């Protein structure tokens, strides 16, 4: 793994199209790339800061800064006295507005979706309130199970105004990537997270036992002009996902 990381860092340093001007960003990208390519597996330890500093001829401050960014993203975790490891659980920072697809790809996992519904219909009273829409307005609905490889991780039901997403059939993996192409990627969001016990149907779709621990999340996402662009309700497997928030004093 050391060899793969050193080679990737040197490749990025030589490639003008891929290179980052700052060494810590270059190292951060190199680590992310070797994780995505499975040159280092989940649960495996990275070389120590001292070893990385020596191998790459970087200062320990630079190495520490690169690793700290990946710990914040959830790609790596640190165990006191043991070192830095590739995260085995999916750790989702709640301070960053990213999509399910982006989160999994950053961890070297291959996301896919199995759709139960992809269509347009009249807004329901609940959707109308969540999206600030008038009765009778049309919305696009996406109801699906989200997978990493062949492992189901979450059930997700998303609603978007049809004025923004007139054809939900164009969404195959990342809703946010499609919204970005339409000039309507969310810029901020409000989320509510609750611990739940998964019901029989949810457990069957997620391949866990009924009553297993899960996380229910409601998200309302907004454009820069304040319009609500997305209302999503999700159920995540509690045995795989951790949601982490950074707290600071004033």
PDB file of C-alpha atoms in Angstrom:
ATOM      1  CA  UNK A   1       0.000   0.000   0.000  1.00  0.00           C
ATOM      2  CA  UNK A   2       2.916   2.353   0.749  1.00  0.00           C
ATOM      3  CA  UNK A   3       4.208   1.847  -2.787  1.00  0.00           C
ATOM      4  CA  UNK A   4       0.786   2.522  -4.329  1.00  0.00           C
ATOM      5  CA  UNK A   5       0.371   5.727  -2.326  1.00  0.00           C
ATOM      6  CA  UNK A   6       3.883   6.998  -3.102  1.00  0.00           C
ATOM      7  CA  UNK A   7       3.428   6.242  -6.806  1.00  0.00           C
ATOM      8  CA  UNK A   8       0.038   7.982  -6.904  1.00  0.00           C
ATOM      9  CA  UNK A   9       1.365  11.060  -5.133  1.00  0.00           C
ATOM     10  CA  UNK A  10       4.294  11.289  -7.546  1.00  0.00           C
ATOM     11  CA  UNK A  11       1.966  10.778 -10.530  1.00  0.00           C
ATOM     12  CA  UNK A  12      -0.215  13.672  -9.391  1.00  0.00           C
ATOM     13  CA  UNK A  13       2.902  15.804  -8.878  1.00  0.00           C
ATOM     14  CA  UNK A  14       4.031  15.177 -12.466  1.00  0.00           C
ATOM     15  CA  UNK A  15       0.637  15.478 -14.171  1.00  0.00           C
ATOM     16  CA  UNK A  16      -0.185  19.164 -14.890  1.00  0.00           C
ATOM     17  CA  UNK A  17      -3.863  18.332 -15.500  1.00  0.00           C
ATOM     18  CA  UNK A  18      -4.255  16.481 -12.189  1.00  0.00           C
ATOM     19  CA  UNK A  19      -1.785  18.304  -9.986  1.00  0.00           C
ATOM     20  CA  UNK A  20      -2.843  20.458  -7.051  1.00  0.00           C
ATOM     21  CA  UNK A  21      -0.661  23.487  -6.302  1.00  0.00           C
ATOM     22  CA  UNK A  22      -0.628  22.751  -2.555  1.00  0.00           C
ATOM     23  CA  UNK A  23       1.110  19.610  -1.314  1.00  0.00           C
ATOM     24  CA  UNK A  24      -1.521  18.746   1.309  1.00  0.00           C
ATOM     25  CA  UNK A  25      -4.286  18.818  -1.332  1.00  0.00           C
ATOM     26  CA  UNK A  26      -2.167  16.636  -3.601  1.00  0.00           C
ATOM     27  CA  UNK A  27      -1.634  14.108  -0.817  1.00  0.00           C
ATOM     28  CA  UNK A  28      -5.315  14.203   0.118  1.00  0.00           C
ATOM     29  CA  UNK A  29      -6.249  13.368  -3.466  1.00  0.00           C
ATOM     30  CA  UNK A  30      -3.611  10.614  -3.667  1.00  0.00           C
ATOM     31  CA  UNK A  31      -4.985   8.931  -0.532  1.00  0.00           C
ATOM     32  CA  UNK A  32      -8.543   9.207  -1.848  1.00  0.00           C
ATOM     33  CA  UNK A  33      -7.477   7.666  -5.174  1.00  0.00           C
ATOM     34  CA  UNK A  34      -5.757   4.632  -3.636  1.00  0.00           C
ATOM     35  CA  UNK A  35      -8.820   4.028  -1.463  1.00  0.00           C
ATOM     36  CA  UNK A  36     -11.109   4.248  -4.507  1.00  0.00           C
ATOM     37  CA  UNK A  37      -8.878   1.829  -6.426  1.00  0.00           C
ATOM     38  CA  UNK A  38      -8.924  -0.572  -3.449  1.00  0.00           C
ATOM     39  CA  UNK A  39      -5.137  -0.464  -3.040  1.00  0.00           C
ATOM     40  CA  UNK A  40      -5.980  -0.092   0.635  1.00  0.00           C
ATOM     41  CA  UNK A  41      -9.018  -1.833   2.100  1.00  0.00           C
ATOM     42  CA  UNK A  42     -11.574  -0.633   4.679  1.00  0.00           C
ATOM     43  CA  UNK A  43     -10.216  -1.155   8.166  1.00  0.00           C
ATOM     44  CA  UNK A  44      -6.594  -1.105   7.004  1.00  0.00           C
ATOM     45  CA  UNK A  45      -4.139   1.318   8.603  1.00  0.00           C
ATOM     46  CA  UNK A  46      -2.328   4.075   6.754  1.00  0.00           C
ATOM     47  CA  UNK A  47       1.408   4.528   7.291  1.00  0.00           C
ATOM     48  CA  UNK A  48       2.168   6.783  10.227  1.00  0.00           C
ATOM     49  CA  UNK A  49       2.559  10.519   9.780  1.00  0.00           C
ATOM     50  CA  UNK A  50       6.298  10.100  10.322  1.00  0.00           C
ATOM     51  CA  UNK A  51       6.561   7.396   7.645  1.00  0.00           C
ATOM     52  CA  UNK A  52       4.469   9.365   5.137  1.00  0.00           C
ATOM     53  CA  UNK A  53       6.577  12.451   5.790  1.00  0.00           C
ATOM     54  CA  UNK A  54       9.744  10.453   5.115  1.00  0.00           C
ATOM     55  CA  UNK A  55       8.428   8.563   2.082  1.00  0.00           C
ATOM     56  CA  UNK A  56       7.000  11.644   0.360  1.00  0.00           C
ATOM     57  CA  UNK A  57       9.550  14.166   1.619  1.00  0.00           C
ATOM     58  CA  UNK A  58       6.833  16.328   3.129  1.00  0.00           C
ATOM     59  CA  UNK A  59       6.615  18.061   6.472  1.00  0.00           C
ATOM     60  CA  UNK A  60       4.559  16.362   9.161  1.00  0.00           C
ATOM     61  CA  UNK A  61       2.368  19.480   9.294  1.00  0.00           C
ATOM     62  CA  UNK A  62       1.487  18.958   5.605  1.00  0.00           C
ATOM     63  CA  UNK A  63       0.756  15.254   6.147  1.00  0.00           C
ATOM     64  CA  UNK A  64      -1.348  16.003   9.227  1.00  0.00           C
ATOM     65  CA  UNK A  65      -3.376  18.628   7.336  1.00  0.00           C
ATOM     66  CA  UNK A  66      -4.081  16.226   4.458  1.00  0.00           C
ATOM     67  CA  UNK A  67      -5.221  13.465   6.813  1.00  0.00           C
ATOM     68  CA  UNK A  68      -7.354  15.826   8.920  1.00  0.00           C
ATOM     69  CA  UNK A  69      -9.411  16.783   5.852  1.00  0.00           C
ATOM     70  CA  UNK A  70     -10.113  13.136   5.009  1.00  0.00           C
ATOM     71  CA  UNK A  71     -11.044  12.381   8.625  1.00  0.00           C
ATOM     72  CA  UNK A  72     -13.540  15.260   8.484  1.00  0.00           C
ATOM     73  CA  UNK A  73     -14.987  13.846   5.234  1.00  0.00           C
ATOM     74  CA  UNK A  74     -15.380  10.428   6.870  1.00  0.00           C
ATOM     75  CA  UNK A  75     -13.026   8.584   4.524  1.00  0.00           C
ATOM     76  CA  UNK A  76     -10.524   7.976   7.339  1.00  0.00           C
ATOM     77  CA  UNK A  77     -10.835   7.660  11.086  1.00  0.00           C
ATOM     78  CA  UNK A  78      -8.255   7.996  13.811  1.00  0.00           C
ATOM     79  CA  UNK A  79      -7.927   5.786  16.874  1.00  0.00           C
ATOM     80  CA  UNK A  80      -6.016   7.259  19.762  1.00  0.00           C
ATOM     81  CA  UNK A  81      -2.707   5.485  20.152  1.00  0.00           C
ATOM     82  CA  UNK A  82      -3.363   3.165  17.205  1.00  0.00           C
ATOM     83  CA  UNK A  83      -3.114   5.302  14.072  1.00  0.00           C
ATOM     84  CA  UNK A  84      -5.223   6.307  11.069  1.00  0.00           C
ATOM     85  CA  UNK A  85      -7.472   3.797   9.291  1.00  0.00           C
ATOM     86  CA  UNK A  86      -9.710   3.643   6.245  1.00  0.00           C
ATOM     87  CA  UNK A  87     -13.245   3.872   7.625  1.00  0.00           C
ATOM     88  CA  UNK A  88     -15.127   0.553   7.740  1.00  0.00           C
ATOM     89  CA  UNK A  89     -18.436   2.176   8.518  1.00  0.00           C
ATOM     90  CA  UNK A  90     -19.723   4.933   6.264  1.00  0.00           C
ATOM     91  CA  UNK A  91     -19.227   8.131   8.222  1.00  0.00           C
ATOM     92  CA  UNK A  92     -21.294  10.980   6.837  1.00  0.00           C
ATOM     93  CA  UNK A  93     -20.341  14.477   8.040  1.00  0.00           C
ATOM     94  CA  UNK A  94     -23.500  16.510   8.533  1.00  0.00           C
ATOM     95  CA  UNK A  95     -21.649  19.775   7.922  1.00  0.00           C
ATOM     96  CA  UNK A  96     -21.266  19.125   4.172  1.00  0.00           C
ATOM     97  CA  UNK A  97     -24.112  19.010   1.641  1.00  0.00           C
ATOM     98  CA  UNK A  98     -23.163  16.088  -0.590  1.00  0.00           C
ATOM     99  CA  UNK A  99     -25.114  13.388  -2.374  1.00  0.00           C
ATOM    100  CA  UNK A 100     -25.283   9.677  -1.547  1.00  0.00           C
ATOM    101  CA  UNK A 101     -23.485   8.922  -4.839  1.00  0.00           C
ATOM    102  CA  UNK A 102     -20.678  11.387  -4.116  1.00  0.00           C
ATOM    103  CA  UNK A 103     -20.192  10.009  -0.602  1.00  0.00           C
ATOM    104  CA  UNK A 104     -19.867   6.415  -1.779  1.00  0.00           C
ATOM    105  CA  UNK A 105     -17.650   7.154  -4.762  1.00  0.00           C
ATOM    106  CA  UNK A 106     -15.287   9.057  -2.466  1.00  0.00           C
ATOM    107  CA  UNK A 107     -14.918   5.853  -0.446  1.00  0.00           C
ATOM    108  CA  UNK A 108     -14.191   3.649  -3.443  1.00  0.00           C
ATOM    109  CA  UNK A 109     -17.657   2.081  -3.397  1.00  0.00           C
ATOM    110  CA  UNK A 110     -19.814   1.614  -6.475  1.00  0.00           C
ATOM    111  CA  UNK A 111     -23.259   3.165  -5.863  1.00  0.00           C
ATOM    112  CA  UNK A 112     -26.362   2.102  -7.755  1.00  0.00           C
ATOM    113  CA  UNK A 113     -30.119   2.471  -7.378  1.00  0.00           C
ATOM    114  CA  UNK A 114     -33.122   0.190  -7.710  1.00  0.00           C
ATOM    115  CA  UNK A 115     -36.182   2.320  -8.463  1.00  0.00           C
ATOM    116  CA  UNK A 116     -39.734   1.604  -7.334  1.00  0.00           C
ATOM    117  CA  UNK A 117     -41.159   4.877  -8.621  1.00  0.00           C
ATOM    118  CA  UNK A 118     -39.942   7.495 -11.095  1.00  0.00           C
ATOM    119  CA  UNK A 119     -42.799   9.650 -12.261  1.00  0.00           C
ATOM    120  CA  UNK A 120     -44.668  12.938 -12.146  1.00  0.00           C
ATOM    121  CA  UNK A 121     -47.876  13.553 -10.204  1.00  0.00           C
ATOM    122  CA  UNK A 122     -49.902  16.128  -8.332  1.00  0.00           C
ATOM    123  CA  UNK A 123     -48.370  17.323  -5.092  1.00  0.00           C
ATOM    124  CA  UNK A 124     -49.772  15.843  -1.865  1.00  0.00           C
ATOM    125  CA  UNK A 125     -50.643  18.049   1.138  1.00  0.00           C
ATOM    126  CA  UNK A 126     -47.469  16.947   2.980  1.00  0.00           C
ATOM    127  CA  UNK A 127     -45.282  17.596  -0.074  1.00  0.00           C
ATOM    128  CA  UNK A 128     -47.002  20.928  -0.643  1.00  0.00           C
ATOM    129  CA  UNK A 129     -46.064  22.103   2.847  1.00  0.00           C
ATOM    130  CA  UNK A 130     -42.495  20.795   2.635  1.00  0.00           C
ATOM    131  CA  UNK A 131     -41.814  22.323  -0.784  1.00  0.00           C
ATOM    132  CA  UNK A 132     -43.859  25.528  -0.342  1.00  0.00           C
ATOM    133  CA  UNK A 133     -45.987  24.651  -3.379  1.00  0.00           C
ATOM    134  CA  UNK A 134     -49.620  25.416  -4.112  1.00  0.00           C
ATOM    135  CA  UNK A 135     -52.185  22.572  -4.323  1.00  0.00           C
ATOM    136  CA  UNK A 136     -52.407  21.043  -7.777  1.00  0.00           C
ATOM    137  CA  UNK A 137     -48.778  21.736  -8.730  1.00  0.00           C
ATOM    138  CA  UNK A 138     -46.897  18.826 -10.335  1.00  0.00           C
ATOM    139  CA  UNK A 139     -43.870  17.205  -8.713  1.00  0.00           C
ATOM    140  CA  UNK A 140     -41.344  14.562  -9.767  1.00  0.00           C
ATOM    141  CA  UNK A 141     -41.028  11.594  -7.394  1.00  0.00           C
ATOM    142  CA  UNK A 142     -38.123   9.173  -7.016  1.00  0.00           C
ATOM    143  CA  UNK A 143     -38.524   6.163  -4.729  1.00  0.00           C
ATOM    144  CA  UNK A 144     -35.577   3.777  -4.604  1.00  0.00           C
ATOM    145  CA  UNK A 145     -33.204   1.553  -2.654  1.00  0.00           C
ATOM    146  CA  UNK A 146     -29.595   2.791  -2.668  1.00  0.00           C
ATOM    147  CA  UNK A 147     -26.826   0.206  -2.939  1.00  0.00           C
ATOM    148  CA  UNK A 148     -23.064   0.032  -2.550  1.00  0.00           C
ATOM    149  CA  UNK A 149     -22.107  -2.794  -4.906  1.00  0.00           C
ATOM    150  CA  UNK A 150     -24.737  -5.410  -4.008  1.00  0.00           C
ATOM    151  CA  UNK A 151     -25.327  -4.266  -0.427  1.00  0.00           C
ATOM    152  CA  UNK A 152     -28.510  -2.228   0.211  1.00  0.00           C
ATOM    153  CA  UNK A 153     -27.755   0.740   2.449  1.00  0.00           C
ATOM    154  CA  UNK A 154     -30.769   3.036   2.371  1.00  0.00           C
ATOM    155  CA  UNK A 155     -34.342   3.529   1.186  1.00  0.00           C
ATOM    156  CA  UNK A 156     -34.920   6.979  -0.241  1.00  0.00           C
ATOM    157  CA  UNK A 157     -37.993   8.883  -1.373  1.00  0.00           C
ATOM    158  CA  UNK A 158     -37.290  12.242  -3.053  1.00  0.00           C
ATOM    159  CA  UNK A 159     -39.720  14.860  -4.336  1.00  0.00           C
ATOM    160  CA  UNK A 160     -38.694  17.748  -6.620  1.00  0.00           C
ATOM    161  CA  UNK A 161     -40.935  20.375  -8.258  1.00  0.00           C
ATOM    162  CA  UNK A 162     -41.629  19.315 -11.848  1.00  0.00           C
ATOM    163  CA  UNK A 163     -40.859  22.885 -12.909  1.00  0.00           C
ATOM    164  CA  UNK A 164     -37.245  22.079 -11.949  1.00  0.00           C
ATOM    165  CA  UNK A 165     -37.127  18.362 -12.841  1.00  0.00           C
ATOM    166  CA  UNK A 166     -39.745  17.782 -15.566  1.00  0.00           C
ATOM    167  CA  UNK A 167     -38.454  14.299 -16.484  1.00  0.00           C
ATOM    168  CA  UNK A 168     -37.405  12.152 -13.493  1.00  0.00           C
ATOM    169  CA  UNK A 169     -36.383   9.349 -15.876  1.00  0.00           C
ATOM    170  CA  UNK A 170     -33.108  11.224 -16.471  1.00  0.00           C
ATOM    171  CA  UNK A 171     -32.035  10.389 -12.904  1.00  0.00           C
ATOM    172  CA  UNK A 172     -30.114   7.117 -12.796  1.00  0.00           C
ATOM    173  CA  UNK A 173     -27.751   7.535  -9.844  1.00  0.00           C
ATOM    174  CA  UNK A 174     -27.130  11.016  -8.450  1.00  0.00           C
ATOM    175  CA  UNK A 175     -30.112  13.366  -8.251  1.00  0.00           C
ATOM    176  CA  UNK A 176     -27.754  16.202  -7.323  1.00  0.00           C
ATOM    177  CA  UNK A 177     -25.648  15.722 -10.454  1.00  0.00           C
ATOM    178  CA  UNK A 178     -28.787  15.982 -12.598  1.00  0.00           C
ATOM    179  CA  UNK A 179     -29.926  19.073 -10.697  1.00  0.00           C
ATOM    180  CA  UNK A 180     -26.486  20.599 -11.238  1.00  0.00           C
ATOM    181  CA  UNK A 181     -26.819  20.146 -15.015  1.00  0.00           C
ATOM    182  CA  UNK A 182     -30.184  21.926 -14.735  1.00  0.00           C
ATOM    183  CA  UNK A 183     -28.633  24.813 -12.806  1.00  0.00           C
ATOM    184  CA  UNK A 184     -30.545  23.830  -9.665  1.00  0.00           C
ATOM    185  CA  UNK A 185     -28.103  22.060  -7.350  1.00  0.00           C
ATOM    186  CA  UNK A 186     -29.004  22.650  -3.674  1.00  0.00           C
ATOM    187  CA  UNK A 187     -26.820  25.119  -1.780  1.00  0.00           C
ATOM    188  CA  UNK A 188     -28.051  24.506   1.760  1.00  0.00           C
ATOM    189  CA  UNK A 189     -30.349  22.102   3.558  1.00  0.00           C
ATOM    190  CA  UNK A 190     -32.239  21.502   6.781  1.00  0.00           C
ATOM    191  CA  UNK A 191     -32.200  17.941   8.110  1.00  0.00           C
ATOM    192  CA  UNK A 192     -34.000  16.119  10.883  1.00  0.00           C
ATOM    193  CA  UNK A 193     -32.531  12.812  12.042  1.00  0.00           C
ATOM    194  CA  UNK A 194     -34.289  10.245  14.245  1.00  0.00           C
ATOM    195  CA  UNK A 195     -33.363   6.788  15.501  1.00  0.00           C
ATOM    196  CA  UNK A 196     -36.015   4.253  14.426  1.00  0.00           C
ATOM    197  CA  UNK A 197     -36.689   0.532  14.375  1.00  0.00           C
ATOM    198  CA  UNK A 198     -37.021  -0.668  10.791  1.00  0.00           C
ATOM    199  CA  UNK A 199     -40.392  -2.159   9.884  1.00  0.00           C
ATOM    200  CA  UNK A 200     -40.871  -5.475   8.145  1.00  0.00           C
ATOM    201  CA  UNK A 201     -40.945  -4.069   4.608  1.00  0.00           C
ATOM    202  CA  UNK A 202     -38.008  -1.723   5.216  1.00  0.00           C
ATOM    203  CA  UNK A 203     -35.995  -4.547   6.791  1.00  0.00           C
ATOM    204  CA  UNK A 204     -36.696  -6.821   3.828  1.00  0.00           C
ATOM    205  CA  UNK A 205     -35.503  -4.206   1.354  1.00  0.00           C
ATOM    206  CA  UNK A 206     -32.367  -3.507   3.397  1.00  0.00           C
ATOM    207  CA  UNK A 207     -31.585  -7.188   4.081  1.00  0.00           C
ATOM    208  CA  UNK A 208     -31.707  -6.889   7.869  1.00  0.00           C
ATOM    209  CA  UNK A 209     -33.945  -8.361  10.560  1.00  0.00           C
ATOM    210  CA  UNK A 210     -37.271  -6.606  11.333  1.00  0.00           C
ATOM    211  CA  UNK A 211     -36.846  -4.250  14.249  1.00  0.00           C
ATOM    212  CA  UNK A 212     -33.192  -3.555  13.423  1.00  0.00           C
ATOM    213  CA  UNK A 213     -31.845  -0.129  14.306  1.00  0.00           C
ATOM    214  CA  UNK A 214     -32.150   2.454  11.559  1.00  0.00           C
ATOM    215  CA  UNK A 215     -31.854   6.174  10.974  1.00  0.00           C
ATOM    216  CA  UNK A 216     -34.704   8.203   9.509  1.00  0.00           C
ATOM    217  CA  UNK A 217     -33.688  11.490   7.879  1.00  0.00           C
ATOM    218  CA  UNK A 218     -35.888  14.210   6.413  1.00  0.00           C
ATOM    219  CA  UNK A 219     -34.079  16.764   4.273  1.00  0.00           C
ATOM    220  CA  UNK A 220     -35.353  19.992   2.727  1.00  0.00           C
ATOM    221  CA  UNK A 221     -32.802  21.490   0.329  1.00  0.00           C
ATOM    222  CA  UNK A 222     -32.757  25.066  -0.940  1.00  0.00           C
ATOM    223  CA  UNK A 223     -31.482  27.069  -3.886  1.00  0.00           C
ATOM    224  CA  UNK A 224     -29.610  30.346  -3.454  1.00  0.00           C
ATOM    225  CA  UNK A 225     -32.853  32.273  -3.965  1.00  0.00           C
ATOM    226  CA  UNK A 226     -34.553  30.436  -1.088  1.00  0.00           C
ATOM    227  CA  UNK A 227     -36.752  28.094  -3.143  1.00  0.00           C
ATOM    228  CA  UNK A 228     -37.076  24.534  -1.861  1.00  0.00           C
ATOM    229  CA  UNK A 229     -35.667  22.255  -4.555  1.00  0.00           C
ATOM    230  CA  UNK A 230     -35.857  18.859  -2.816  1.00  0.00           C
ATOM    231  CA  UNK A 231     -37.777  17.079  -0.082  1.00  0.00           C
ATOM    232  CA  UNK A 232     -36.257  13.690   0.708  1.00  0.00           C
ATOM    233  CA  UNK A 233     -37.138  11.106   3.347  1.00  0.00           C
ATOM    234  CA  UNK A 234     -34.584   8.336   3.862  1.00  0.00           C
ATOM    235  CA  UNK A 235     -34.157   5.255   6.023  1.00  0.00           C
ATOM    236  CA  UNK A 236     -30.548   4.186   6.571  1.00  0.00           C
ATOM    237  CA  UNK A 237     -29.203   0.980   8.053  1.00  0.00           C
ATOM    238  CA  UNK A 238     -27.953   1.727  11.543  1.00  0.00           C
ATOM    239  CA  UNK A 239     -25.306  -1.021  11.390  1.00  0.00           C
ATOM    240  CA  UNK A 240     -23.431   0.703   8.552  1.00  0.00           C
ATOM    241  CA  UNK A 241     -23.975   4.470   8.767  1.00  0.00           C
ATOM    242  CA  UNK A 242     -22.675   7.015  11.258  1.00  0.00           C
ATOM    243  CA  UNK A 243     -23.677  10.675  10.941  1.00  0.00           C
ATOM    244  CA  UNK A 244     -21.160  13.049  12.499  1.00  0.00           C
ATOM    245  CA  UNK A 245     -21.534  16.750  13.290  1.00  0.00           C
ATOM    246  CA  UNK A 246     -18.758  19.111  14.351  1.00  0.00           C
ATOM    247  CA  UNK A 247     -19.710  21.404  17.234  1.00  0.00           C
ATOM    248  CA  UNK A 248     -17.960  24.633  18.171  1.00  0.00           C
ATOM    249  CA  UNK A 249     -18.382  27.259  20.849  1.00  0.00           C
ATOM    250  CA  UNK A 250     -19.167  30.811  19.792  1.00  0.00           C
TER     251      UNK A 250
END
